[in-house]
Coordinates of C-alpha atoms and ligand atoms in Angstrom, one line a residue:
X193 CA 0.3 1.9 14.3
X194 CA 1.6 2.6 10.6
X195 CA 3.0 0.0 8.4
X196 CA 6.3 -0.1 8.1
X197 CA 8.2 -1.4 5.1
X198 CA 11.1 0.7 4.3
X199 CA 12.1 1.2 8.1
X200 CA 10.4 -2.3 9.6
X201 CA 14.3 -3.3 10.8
X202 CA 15.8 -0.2 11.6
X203 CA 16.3 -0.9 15.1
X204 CA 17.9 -4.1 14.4
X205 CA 21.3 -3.9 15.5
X206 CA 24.0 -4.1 12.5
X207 CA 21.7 -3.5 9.8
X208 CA 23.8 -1.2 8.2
X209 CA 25.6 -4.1 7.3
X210 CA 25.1 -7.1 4.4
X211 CA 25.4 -10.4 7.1
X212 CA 22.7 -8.6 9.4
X213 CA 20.2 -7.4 6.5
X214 CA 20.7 -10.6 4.7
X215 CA 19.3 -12.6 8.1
X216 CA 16.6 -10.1 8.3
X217 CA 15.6 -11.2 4.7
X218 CA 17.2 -8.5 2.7
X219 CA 17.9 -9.6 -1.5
X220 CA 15.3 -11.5 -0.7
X221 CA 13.5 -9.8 -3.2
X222 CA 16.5 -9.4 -5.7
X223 CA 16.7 -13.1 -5.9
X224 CA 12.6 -13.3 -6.6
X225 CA 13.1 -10.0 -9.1
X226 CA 16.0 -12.2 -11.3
X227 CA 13.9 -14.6 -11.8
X228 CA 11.3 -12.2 -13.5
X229 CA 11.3 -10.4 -16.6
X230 CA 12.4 -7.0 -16.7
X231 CA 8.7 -6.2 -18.4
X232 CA 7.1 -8.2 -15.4
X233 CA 9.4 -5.8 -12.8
X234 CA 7.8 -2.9 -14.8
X235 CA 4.6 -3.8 -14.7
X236 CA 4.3 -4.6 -10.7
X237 CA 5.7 -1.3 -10.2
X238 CA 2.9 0.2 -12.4
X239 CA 0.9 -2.3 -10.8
X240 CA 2.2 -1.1 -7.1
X241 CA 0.7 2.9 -7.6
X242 CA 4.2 3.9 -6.3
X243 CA 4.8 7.7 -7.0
X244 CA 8.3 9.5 -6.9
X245 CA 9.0 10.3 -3.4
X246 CA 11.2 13.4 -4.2
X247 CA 8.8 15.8 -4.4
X248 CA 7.2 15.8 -7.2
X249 CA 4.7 12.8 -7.1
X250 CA 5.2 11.5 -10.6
X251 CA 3.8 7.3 -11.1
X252 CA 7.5 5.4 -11.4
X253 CA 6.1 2.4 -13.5
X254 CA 4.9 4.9 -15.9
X255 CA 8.3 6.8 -16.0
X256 CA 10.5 3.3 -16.5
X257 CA 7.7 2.8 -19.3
X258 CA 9.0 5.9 -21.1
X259 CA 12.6 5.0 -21.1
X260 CA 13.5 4.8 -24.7
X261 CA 15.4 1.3 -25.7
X262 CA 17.3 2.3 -29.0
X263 CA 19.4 -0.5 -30.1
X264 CA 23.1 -0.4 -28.9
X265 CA 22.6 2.6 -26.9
X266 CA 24.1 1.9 -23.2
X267 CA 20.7 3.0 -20.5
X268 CA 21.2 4.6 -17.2
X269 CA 19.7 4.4 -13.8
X270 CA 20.9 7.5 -11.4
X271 CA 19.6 7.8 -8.0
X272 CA 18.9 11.1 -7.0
X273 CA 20.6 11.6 -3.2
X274 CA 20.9 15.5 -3.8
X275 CA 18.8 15.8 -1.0
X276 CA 18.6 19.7 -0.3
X277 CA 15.2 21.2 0.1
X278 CA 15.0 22.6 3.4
X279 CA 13.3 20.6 6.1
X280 CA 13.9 17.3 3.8
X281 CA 16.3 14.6 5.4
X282 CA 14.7 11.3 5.1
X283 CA 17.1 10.2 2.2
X284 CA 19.9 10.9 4.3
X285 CA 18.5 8.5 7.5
X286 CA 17.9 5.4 4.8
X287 CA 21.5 5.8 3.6
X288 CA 23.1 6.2 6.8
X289 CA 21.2 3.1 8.6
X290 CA 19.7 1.2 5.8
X291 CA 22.0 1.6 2.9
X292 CA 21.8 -1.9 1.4
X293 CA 17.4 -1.3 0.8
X294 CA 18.8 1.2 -1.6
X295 CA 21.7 -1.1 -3.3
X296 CA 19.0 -3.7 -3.6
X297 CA 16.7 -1.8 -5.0
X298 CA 19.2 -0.3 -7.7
X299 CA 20.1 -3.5 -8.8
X300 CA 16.3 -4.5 -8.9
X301 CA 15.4 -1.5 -10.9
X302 CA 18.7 -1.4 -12.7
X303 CA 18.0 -5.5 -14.1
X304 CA 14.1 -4.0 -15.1
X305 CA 15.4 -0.9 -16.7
X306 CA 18.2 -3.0 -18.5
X307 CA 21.0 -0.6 -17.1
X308 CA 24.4 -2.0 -16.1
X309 CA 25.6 0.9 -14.9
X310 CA 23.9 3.2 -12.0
X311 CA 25.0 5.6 -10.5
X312 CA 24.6 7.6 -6.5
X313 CA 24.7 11.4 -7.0
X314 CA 24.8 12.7 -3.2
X315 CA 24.7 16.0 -2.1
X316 CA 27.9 16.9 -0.9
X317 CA 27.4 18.1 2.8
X318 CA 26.5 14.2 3.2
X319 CA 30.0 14.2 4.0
X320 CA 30.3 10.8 5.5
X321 CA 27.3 9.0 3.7
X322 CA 30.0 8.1 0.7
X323 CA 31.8 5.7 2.7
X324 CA 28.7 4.0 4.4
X325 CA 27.3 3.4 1.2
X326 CA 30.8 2.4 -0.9
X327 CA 31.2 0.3 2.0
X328 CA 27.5 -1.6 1.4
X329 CA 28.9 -1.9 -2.3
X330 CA 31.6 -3.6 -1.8
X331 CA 30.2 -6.1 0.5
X332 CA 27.2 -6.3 -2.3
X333 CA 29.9 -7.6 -4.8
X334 CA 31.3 -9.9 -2.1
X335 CA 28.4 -11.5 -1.9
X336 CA 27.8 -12.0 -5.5
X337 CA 25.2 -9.3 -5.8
X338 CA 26.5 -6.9 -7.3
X339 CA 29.5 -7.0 -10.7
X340 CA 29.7 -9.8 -13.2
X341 CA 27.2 -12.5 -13.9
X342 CA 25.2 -11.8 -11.0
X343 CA 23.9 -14.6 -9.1
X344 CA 25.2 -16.6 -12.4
X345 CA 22.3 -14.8 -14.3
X346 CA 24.4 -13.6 -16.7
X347 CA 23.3 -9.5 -15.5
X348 CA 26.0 -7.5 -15.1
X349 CA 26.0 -4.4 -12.7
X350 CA 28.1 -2.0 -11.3
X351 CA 27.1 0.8 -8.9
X352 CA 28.9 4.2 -8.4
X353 CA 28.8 7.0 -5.7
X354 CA 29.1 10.4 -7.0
X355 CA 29.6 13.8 -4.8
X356 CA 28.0 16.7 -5.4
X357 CA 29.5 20.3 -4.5
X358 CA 26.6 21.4 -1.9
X359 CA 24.9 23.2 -4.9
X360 CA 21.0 22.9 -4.5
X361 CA 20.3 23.2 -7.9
X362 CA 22.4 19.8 -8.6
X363 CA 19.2 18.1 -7.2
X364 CA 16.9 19.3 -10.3
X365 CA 17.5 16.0 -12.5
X366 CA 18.8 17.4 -15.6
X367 CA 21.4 19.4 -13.5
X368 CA 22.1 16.5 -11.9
X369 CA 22.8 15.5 -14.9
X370 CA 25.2 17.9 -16.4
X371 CA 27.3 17.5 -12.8
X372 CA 27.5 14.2 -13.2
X373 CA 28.5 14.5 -16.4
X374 CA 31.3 16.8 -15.3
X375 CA 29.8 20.4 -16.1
X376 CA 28.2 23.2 -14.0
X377 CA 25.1 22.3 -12.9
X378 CA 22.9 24.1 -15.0
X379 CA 19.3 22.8 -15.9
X380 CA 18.8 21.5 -19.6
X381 CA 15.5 22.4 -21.2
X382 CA 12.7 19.4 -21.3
X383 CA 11.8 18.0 -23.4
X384 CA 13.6 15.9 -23.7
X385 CA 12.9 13.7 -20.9
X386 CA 16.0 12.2 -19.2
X387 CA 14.1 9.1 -19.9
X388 CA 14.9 9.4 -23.9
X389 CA 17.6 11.8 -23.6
X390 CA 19.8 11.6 -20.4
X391 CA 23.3 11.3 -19.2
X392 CA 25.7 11.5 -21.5
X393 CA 22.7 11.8 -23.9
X394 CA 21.9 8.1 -23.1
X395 CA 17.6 7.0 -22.1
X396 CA 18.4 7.4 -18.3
X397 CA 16.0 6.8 -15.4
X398 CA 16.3 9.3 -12.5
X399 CA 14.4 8.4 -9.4
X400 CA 14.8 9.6 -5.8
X401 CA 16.3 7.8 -3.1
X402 CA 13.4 6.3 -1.4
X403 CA 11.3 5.6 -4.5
X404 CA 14.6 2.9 -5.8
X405 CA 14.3 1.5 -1.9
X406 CA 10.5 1.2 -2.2
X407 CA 10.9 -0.9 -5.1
X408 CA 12.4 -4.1 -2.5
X409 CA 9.1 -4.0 -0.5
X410 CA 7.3 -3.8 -3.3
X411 CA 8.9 -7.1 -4.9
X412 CA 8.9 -8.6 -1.7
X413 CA 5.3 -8.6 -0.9
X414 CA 3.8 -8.1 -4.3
X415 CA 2.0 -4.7 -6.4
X416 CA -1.5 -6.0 -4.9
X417 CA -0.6 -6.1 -0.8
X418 CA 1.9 -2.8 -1.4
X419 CA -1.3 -1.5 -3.3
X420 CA -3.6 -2.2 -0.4
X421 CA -1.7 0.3 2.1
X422 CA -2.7 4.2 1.5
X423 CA -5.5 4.9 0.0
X424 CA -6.3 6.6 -3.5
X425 CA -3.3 7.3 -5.2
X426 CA -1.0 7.5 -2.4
X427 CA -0.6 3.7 -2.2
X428 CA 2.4 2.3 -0.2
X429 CA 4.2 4.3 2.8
X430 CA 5.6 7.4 3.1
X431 CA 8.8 8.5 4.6
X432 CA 8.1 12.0 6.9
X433 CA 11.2 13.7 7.9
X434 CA 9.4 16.2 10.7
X435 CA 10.9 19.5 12.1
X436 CA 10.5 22.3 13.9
X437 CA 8.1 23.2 16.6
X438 CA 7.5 19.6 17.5
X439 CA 8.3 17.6 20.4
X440 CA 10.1 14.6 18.3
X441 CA 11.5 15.5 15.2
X442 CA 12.7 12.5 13.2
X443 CA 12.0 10.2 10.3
X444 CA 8.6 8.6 10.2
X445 CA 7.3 6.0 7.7
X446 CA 3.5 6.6 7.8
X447 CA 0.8 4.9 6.0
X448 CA -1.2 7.6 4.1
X449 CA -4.3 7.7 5.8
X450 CA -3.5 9.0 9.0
X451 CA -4.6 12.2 9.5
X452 CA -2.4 15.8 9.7
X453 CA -3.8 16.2 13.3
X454 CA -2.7 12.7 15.2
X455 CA 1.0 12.9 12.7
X456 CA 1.1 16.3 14.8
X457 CA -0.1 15.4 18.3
X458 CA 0.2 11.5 18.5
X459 CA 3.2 10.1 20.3
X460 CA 3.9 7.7 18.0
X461 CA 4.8 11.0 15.1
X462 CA 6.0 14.9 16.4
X463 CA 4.7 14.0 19.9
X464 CA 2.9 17.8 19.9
X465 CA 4.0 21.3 20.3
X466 CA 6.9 22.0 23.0
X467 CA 5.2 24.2 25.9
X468 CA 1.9 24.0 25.2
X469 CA 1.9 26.4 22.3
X470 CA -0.4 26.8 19.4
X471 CA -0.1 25.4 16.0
X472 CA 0.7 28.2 13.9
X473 CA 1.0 26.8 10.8
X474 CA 2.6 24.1 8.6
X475 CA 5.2 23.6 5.5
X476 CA 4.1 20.1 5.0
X477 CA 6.3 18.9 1.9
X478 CA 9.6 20.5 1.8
X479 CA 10.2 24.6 1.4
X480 CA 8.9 24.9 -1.8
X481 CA 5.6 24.1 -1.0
X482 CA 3.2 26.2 0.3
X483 CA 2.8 27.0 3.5
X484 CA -0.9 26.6 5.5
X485 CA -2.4 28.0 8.5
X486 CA -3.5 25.8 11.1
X487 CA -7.2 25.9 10.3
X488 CA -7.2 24.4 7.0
X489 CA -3.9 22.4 7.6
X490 CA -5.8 20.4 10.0
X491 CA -9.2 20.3 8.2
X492 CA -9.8 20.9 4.4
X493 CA -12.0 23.8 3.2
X494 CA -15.0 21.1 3.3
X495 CA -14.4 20.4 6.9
X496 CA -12.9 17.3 6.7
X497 CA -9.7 16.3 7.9
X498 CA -6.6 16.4 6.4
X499 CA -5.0 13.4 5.7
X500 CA -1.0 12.9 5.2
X501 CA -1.2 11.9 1.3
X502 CA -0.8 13.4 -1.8
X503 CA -4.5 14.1 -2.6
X504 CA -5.9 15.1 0.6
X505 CA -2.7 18.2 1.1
X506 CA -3.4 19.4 -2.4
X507 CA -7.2 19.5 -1.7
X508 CA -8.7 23.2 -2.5
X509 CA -5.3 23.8 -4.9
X510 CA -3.3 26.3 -3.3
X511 CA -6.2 28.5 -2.8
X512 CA -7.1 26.4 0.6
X513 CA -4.5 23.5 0.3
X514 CA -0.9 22.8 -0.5
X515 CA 1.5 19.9 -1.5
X516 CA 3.1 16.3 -0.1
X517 CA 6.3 17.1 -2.1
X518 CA 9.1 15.7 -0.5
X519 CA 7.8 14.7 2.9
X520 CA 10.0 17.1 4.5
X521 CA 7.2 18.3 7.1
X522 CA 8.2 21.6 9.4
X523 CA 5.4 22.9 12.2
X524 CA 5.6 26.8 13.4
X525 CA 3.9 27.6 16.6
X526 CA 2.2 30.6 17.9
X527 CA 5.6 32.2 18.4
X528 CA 6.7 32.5 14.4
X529 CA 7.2 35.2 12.8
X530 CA 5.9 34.3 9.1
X531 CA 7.5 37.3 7.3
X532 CA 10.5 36.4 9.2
X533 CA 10.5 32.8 7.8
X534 CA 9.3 33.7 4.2
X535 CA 12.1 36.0 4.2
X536 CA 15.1 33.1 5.1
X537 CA 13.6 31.0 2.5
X538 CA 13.8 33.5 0.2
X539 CA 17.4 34.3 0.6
X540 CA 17.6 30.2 0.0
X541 CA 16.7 30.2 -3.1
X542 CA 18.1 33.9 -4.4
X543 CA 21.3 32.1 -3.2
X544 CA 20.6 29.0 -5.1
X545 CA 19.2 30.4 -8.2
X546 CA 21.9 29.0 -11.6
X547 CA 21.2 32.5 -13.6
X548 CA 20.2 30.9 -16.3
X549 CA 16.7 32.6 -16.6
X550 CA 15.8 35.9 -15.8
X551 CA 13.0 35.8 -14.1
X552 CA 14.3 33.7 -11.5
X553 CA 17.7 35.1 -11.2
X554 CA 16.5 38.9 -10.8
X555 CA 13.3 38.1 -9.3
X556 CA 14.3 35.6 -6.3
X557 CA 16.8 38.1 -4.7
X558 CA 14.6 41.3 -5.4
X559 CA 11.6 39.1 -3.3
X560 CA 14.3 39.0 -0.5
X561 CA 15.1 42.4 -1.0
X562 CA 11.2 43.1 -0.4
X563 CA 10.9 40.7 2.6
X564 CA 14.1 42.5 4.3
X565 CA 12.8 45.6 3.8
X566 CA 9.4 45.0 5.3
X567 CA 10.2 42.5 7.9
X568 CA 12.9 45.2 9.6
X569 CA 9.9 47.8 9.8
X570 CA 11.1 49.8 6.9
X571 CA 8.4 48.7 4.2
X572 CA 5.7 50.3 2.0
X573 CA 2.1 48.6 1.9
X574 CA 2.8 49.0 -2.0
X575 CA 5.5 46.5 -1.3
X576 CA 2.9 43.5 -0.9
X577 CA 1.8 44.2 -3.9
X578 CA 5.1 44.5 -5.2
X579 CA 6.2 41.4 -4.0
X580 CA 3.1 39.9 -5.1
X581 CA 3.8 40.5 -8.3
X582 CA 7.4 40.2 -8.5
X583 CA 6.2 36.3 -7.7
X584 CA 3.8 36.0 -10.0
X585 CA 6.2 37.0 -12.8
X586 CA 8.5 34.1 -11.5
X587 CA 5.8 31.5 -11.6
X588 CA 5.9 29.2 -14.8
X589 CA 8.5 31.5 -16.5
X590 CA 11.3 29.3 -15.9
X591 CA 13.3 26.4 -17.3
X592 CA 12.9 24.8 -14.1
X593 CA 11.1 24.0 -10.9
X594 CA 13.3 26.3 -8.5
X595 CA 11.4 29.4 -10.0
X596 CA 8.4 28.0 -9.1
X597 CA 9.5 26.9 -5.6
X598 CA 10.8 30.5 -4.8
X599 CA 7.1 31.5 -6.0
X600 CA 5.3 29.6 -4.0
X601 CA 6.0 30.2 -0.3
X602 CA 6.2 33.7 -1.1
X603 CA 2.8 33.6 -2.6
X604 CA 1.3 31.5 0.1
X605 CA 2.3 33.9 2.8
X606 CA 0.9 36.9 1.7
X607 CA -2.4 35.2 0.5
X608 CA -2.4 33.4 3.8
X609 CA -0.8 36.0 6.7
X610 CA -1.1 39.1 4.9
X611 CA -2.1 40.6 8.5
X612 CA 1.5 39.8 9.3
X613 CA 2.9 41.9 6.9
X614 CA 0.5 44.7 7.3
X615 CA 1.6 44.5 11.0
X616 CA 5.2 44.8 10.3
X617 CA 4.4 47.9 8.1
X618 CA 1.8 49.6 10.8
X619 CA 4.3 49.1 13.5
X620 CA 7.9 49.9 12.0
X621 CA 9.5 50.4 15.8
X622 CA 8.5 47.2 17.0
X623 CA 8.9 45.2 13.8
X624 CA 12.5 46.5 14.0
X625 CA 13.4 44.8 17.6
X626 CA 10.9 42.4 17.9
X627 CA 9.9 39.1 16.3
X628 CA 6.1 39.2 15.4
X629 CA 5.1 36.0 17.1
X630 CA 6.3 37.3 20.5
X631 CA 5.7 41.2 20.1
X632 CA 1.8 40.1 20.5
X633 CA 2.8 39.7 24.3
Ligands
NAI893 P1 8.5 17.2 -12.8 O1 7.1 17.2 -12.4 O2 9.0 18.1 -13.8 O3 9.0 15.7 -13.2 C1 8.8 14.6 -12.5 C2 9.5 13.4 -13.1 O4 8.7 12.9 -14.1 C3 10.8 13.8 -13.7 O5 11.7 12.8 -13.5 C4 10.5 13.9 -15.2 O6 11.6 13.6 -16.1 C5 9.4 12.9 -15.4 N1 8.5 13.2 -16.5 C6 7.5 14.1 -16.4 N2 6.8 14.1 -17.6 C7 7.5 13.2 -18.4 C8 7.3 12.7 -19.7 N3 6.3 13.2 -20.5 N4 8.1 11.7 -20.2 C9 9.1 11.3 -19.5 N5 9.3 11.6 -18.2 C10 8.5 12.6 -17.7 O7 9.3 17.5 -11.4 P2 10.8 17.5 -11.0 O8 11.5 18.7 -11.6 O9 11.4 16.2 -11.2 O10 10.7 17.7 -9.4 C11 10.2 18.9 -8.8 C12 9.9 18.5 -7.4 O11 11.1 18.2 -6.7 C13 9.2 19.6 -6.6 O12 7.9 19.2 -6.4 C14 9.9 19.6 -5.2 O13 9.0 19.3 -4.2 C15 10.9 18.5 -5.3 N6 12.2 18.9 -4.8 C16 12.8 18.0 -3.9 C17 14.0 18.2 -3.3 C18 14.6 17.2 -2.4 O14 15.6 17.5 -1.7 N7 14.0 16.0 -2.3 C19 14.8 19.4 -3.7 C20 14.1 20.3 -4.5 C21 12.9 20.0 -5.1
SF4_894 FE1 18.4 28.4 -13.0 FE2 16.4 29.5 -11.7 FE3 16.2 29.1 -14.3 FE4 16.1 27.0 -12.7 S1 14.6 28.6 -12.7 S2 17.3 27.2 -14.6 S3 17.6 27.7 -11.1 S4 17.7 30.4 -13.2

């Protein structure tokens, strides 16, 4: 049985609310971080190993270590809660049934970083997430946690909840940013870092959601015990939101050394694959990673198994492996059509795309102009290649990360289930009324 920190009390009854996650210990750890130094916060968070749980895996002690102090300059914390990558909804379950871990943790990180102001950005189709968390807020400042002089420390700090317009690209941190700030969300070019040149052109610190509520256990139990659980450097727990062909989709805090196989088939995780069926393949970290057959998703090139951190997915690079990105963990079975899929994550992300570089915004709906094409039975065998390279010229040409992540999956498929699209091109009739994974019947 995993660990759990993050979710340890989410069945307790009421813990959405401050009297309940107070009895259950909760600022606990705010009342052990103000009597720190912000330096000594810093360093146990180095000290911890704990990585950005968004996606993209980067240490957090060492980004708070880059925020730029000039004097007289107002510094920001923002909480990234733009959760929008396809298959990725473990931010919104911590919110919704846990949300004063996060306000704690803010306030932590917020006292380290020397911010008095932090601010929520959430996604907007979180539509009644606001309230939940406005409502944890207020009873925060009730309480003496949160505003003026907390805890008569003489720290100030308030928190704010800020909507986003259900644009995807709002989740990137420097559109974030700019749509916080009140503009389009377009990305800014880095460097520089938000950490020396953020919002409002302050040193800001953006982290995700569960990397600021990771920051509680982490107080609470110390760098060198959170350090002890995972192995490598995936220390601490992971939050898993699992989809798809699966039994029992949900959120799942695992310890990083279990292995793909028992997250797949134990009952404690996805329970296995409805019906029987086969494991087709898996999308372990979000849709912008890519995506493996079953053979090496279960074992690495070298045989051994795959294990549920961020070293052991990206073993073999994306020749033989893949990503942890944002935990957001989808299975396929036997019955998926890959060309099929690829092709709805490529409309994603065409739909998504700013405009702001070329590459991405020609090149992400011409790849879903290729997918249509060949997965309705009407494509070339030039077209792989086509697409191929249509990717390729995407890949590391862009100012940001959704180029890359419209790259990827594209990529993967063809280098992994280019059968599949040779099918749908050697058998146009079928291809046009049937789904791959069930015209093999
Ligand atoms: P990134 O690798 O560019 O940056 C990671 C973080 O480290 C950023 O906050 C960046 O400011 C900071 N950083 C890196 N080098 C730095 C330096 N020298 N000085 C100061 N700070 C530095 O990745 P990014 O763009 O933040 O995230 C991309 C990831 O986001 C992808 O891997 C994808 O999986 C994930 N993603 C997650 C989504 C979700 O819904 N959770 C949605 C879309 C993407
Ligand atoms: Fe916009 Fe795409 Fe360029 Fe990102 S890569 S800035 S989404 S056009």
């Amino acid at each position: 049985m995993s660990k759990k920190l993050l979710l340890k009390d989410a069945h307790v009854e009421g813990i959405r609310y401050f009297d309940t996650y107070r009895k259950q210990g909760g600022y606990d750890g705010l009342e052990k971080a103000l009597k720190m130094t912000s330096e000594e916060i810093v360093e146990e968070v180095k000290a911890s190993g704990l990585r950005g749980r968004g996606g993209a895996g980067f240490p957090t002690g060492l980004k708070w270590s880059f925020l730029a102090k000039p004097e007289g300059v107002p510094r920001y914390l923002v909480v990234n809660a733009d959760e929008s990558e396809p298959g990725t909804f473990k931010d919104r379950y911590l919110m919704e049934f846990l949300p004063h871990i996060l306000i704690e943790g803010m306030i932590i990180s917020s006292f380290a970083l020397g911010a008095n102001t932090a601010y929520i950005y959430i996604r907007g189709e979180y539509s009644w997430i606001p309230d939940i968390l406005e409502e944890a807020i207020e009873e925060a400042r009730n309480n003496g946690f949160l505003g003026k002089n907390i805890l008569g420390t003489g720290f100030d700090c308030e928190i704010y909840v800020q909507r986003g317009a259900g644009a995807y690209i709002c989740g990137e941190e420097t559109a974030l940013l700019e749509s916080l700030e009140g503009k389009r969300g377009n990305p800014r070019l880095k460097p520089p870092f938000p950490a020396v040149k953020g919002l409002w052109e302050s040193p800001t610190v953006v982290n995700n959601v569960e990397t600021i509520a990771a920051v509680v256990p982490i107080i609470n139990i110390g760098a060198a015990e959170y350090a002890k659980i995972g192995v490598g450097k995936s220390t601490g727990t992971k939050l898993i939101s699992a989809c798809g062909n699966i039994n029992k989709p949900g959120v799942y805090e695992i310890d990083m050394t279990i292995t793909v196989e028992e997250f797949i088939y134990s009952d404690e995780y996805c329970g296995g694959i409805p019906n029987g069926k086969k494991l087709k393949a898996c999308i372990p970290g979000g849709s912008s990673v890519p995506i493996l057959p079953a053979n090496l998703m279960l074992k690495t090139i070298n045989g051994e198994p795959r294990l549920m951190n961020y070293e052991s997915l990206a073993d073999g690079g994306f020749a033989t492996g893949t990503m942890m990105g944002s935990g957001g963990f989808e299975v396929l079975d036997e019955d998926q059509c890959i060309v099929e899929h690829t092709m709805t994550l490529a409309r994603f992300y065409a739909h998504e795309s700013c405009g702001q570089c070329t590459p991405c915004r020609e090149g992400t709906p011409w790849m879903y102009k290729i997918l249509k094409k060949i997965n309705s039975g009407e494509g070339r065998m030039d077209d792989i290649d086509l697409l191929w390279d249509v990717q390729r010229k995407i890949e590391g040409n862009t100012i940001c990360p959704l180029g890359d992540a419209a790259a990827w999956p594209v990529a993967a498929a063809i280098r992994h289930f280019r059968d599949e699209f040779e099918w749908h091109i050697n058998n146009p009739e079928l291809a046009q009324t049937q789904n791959y994974g069930l015209a093999r019947y």
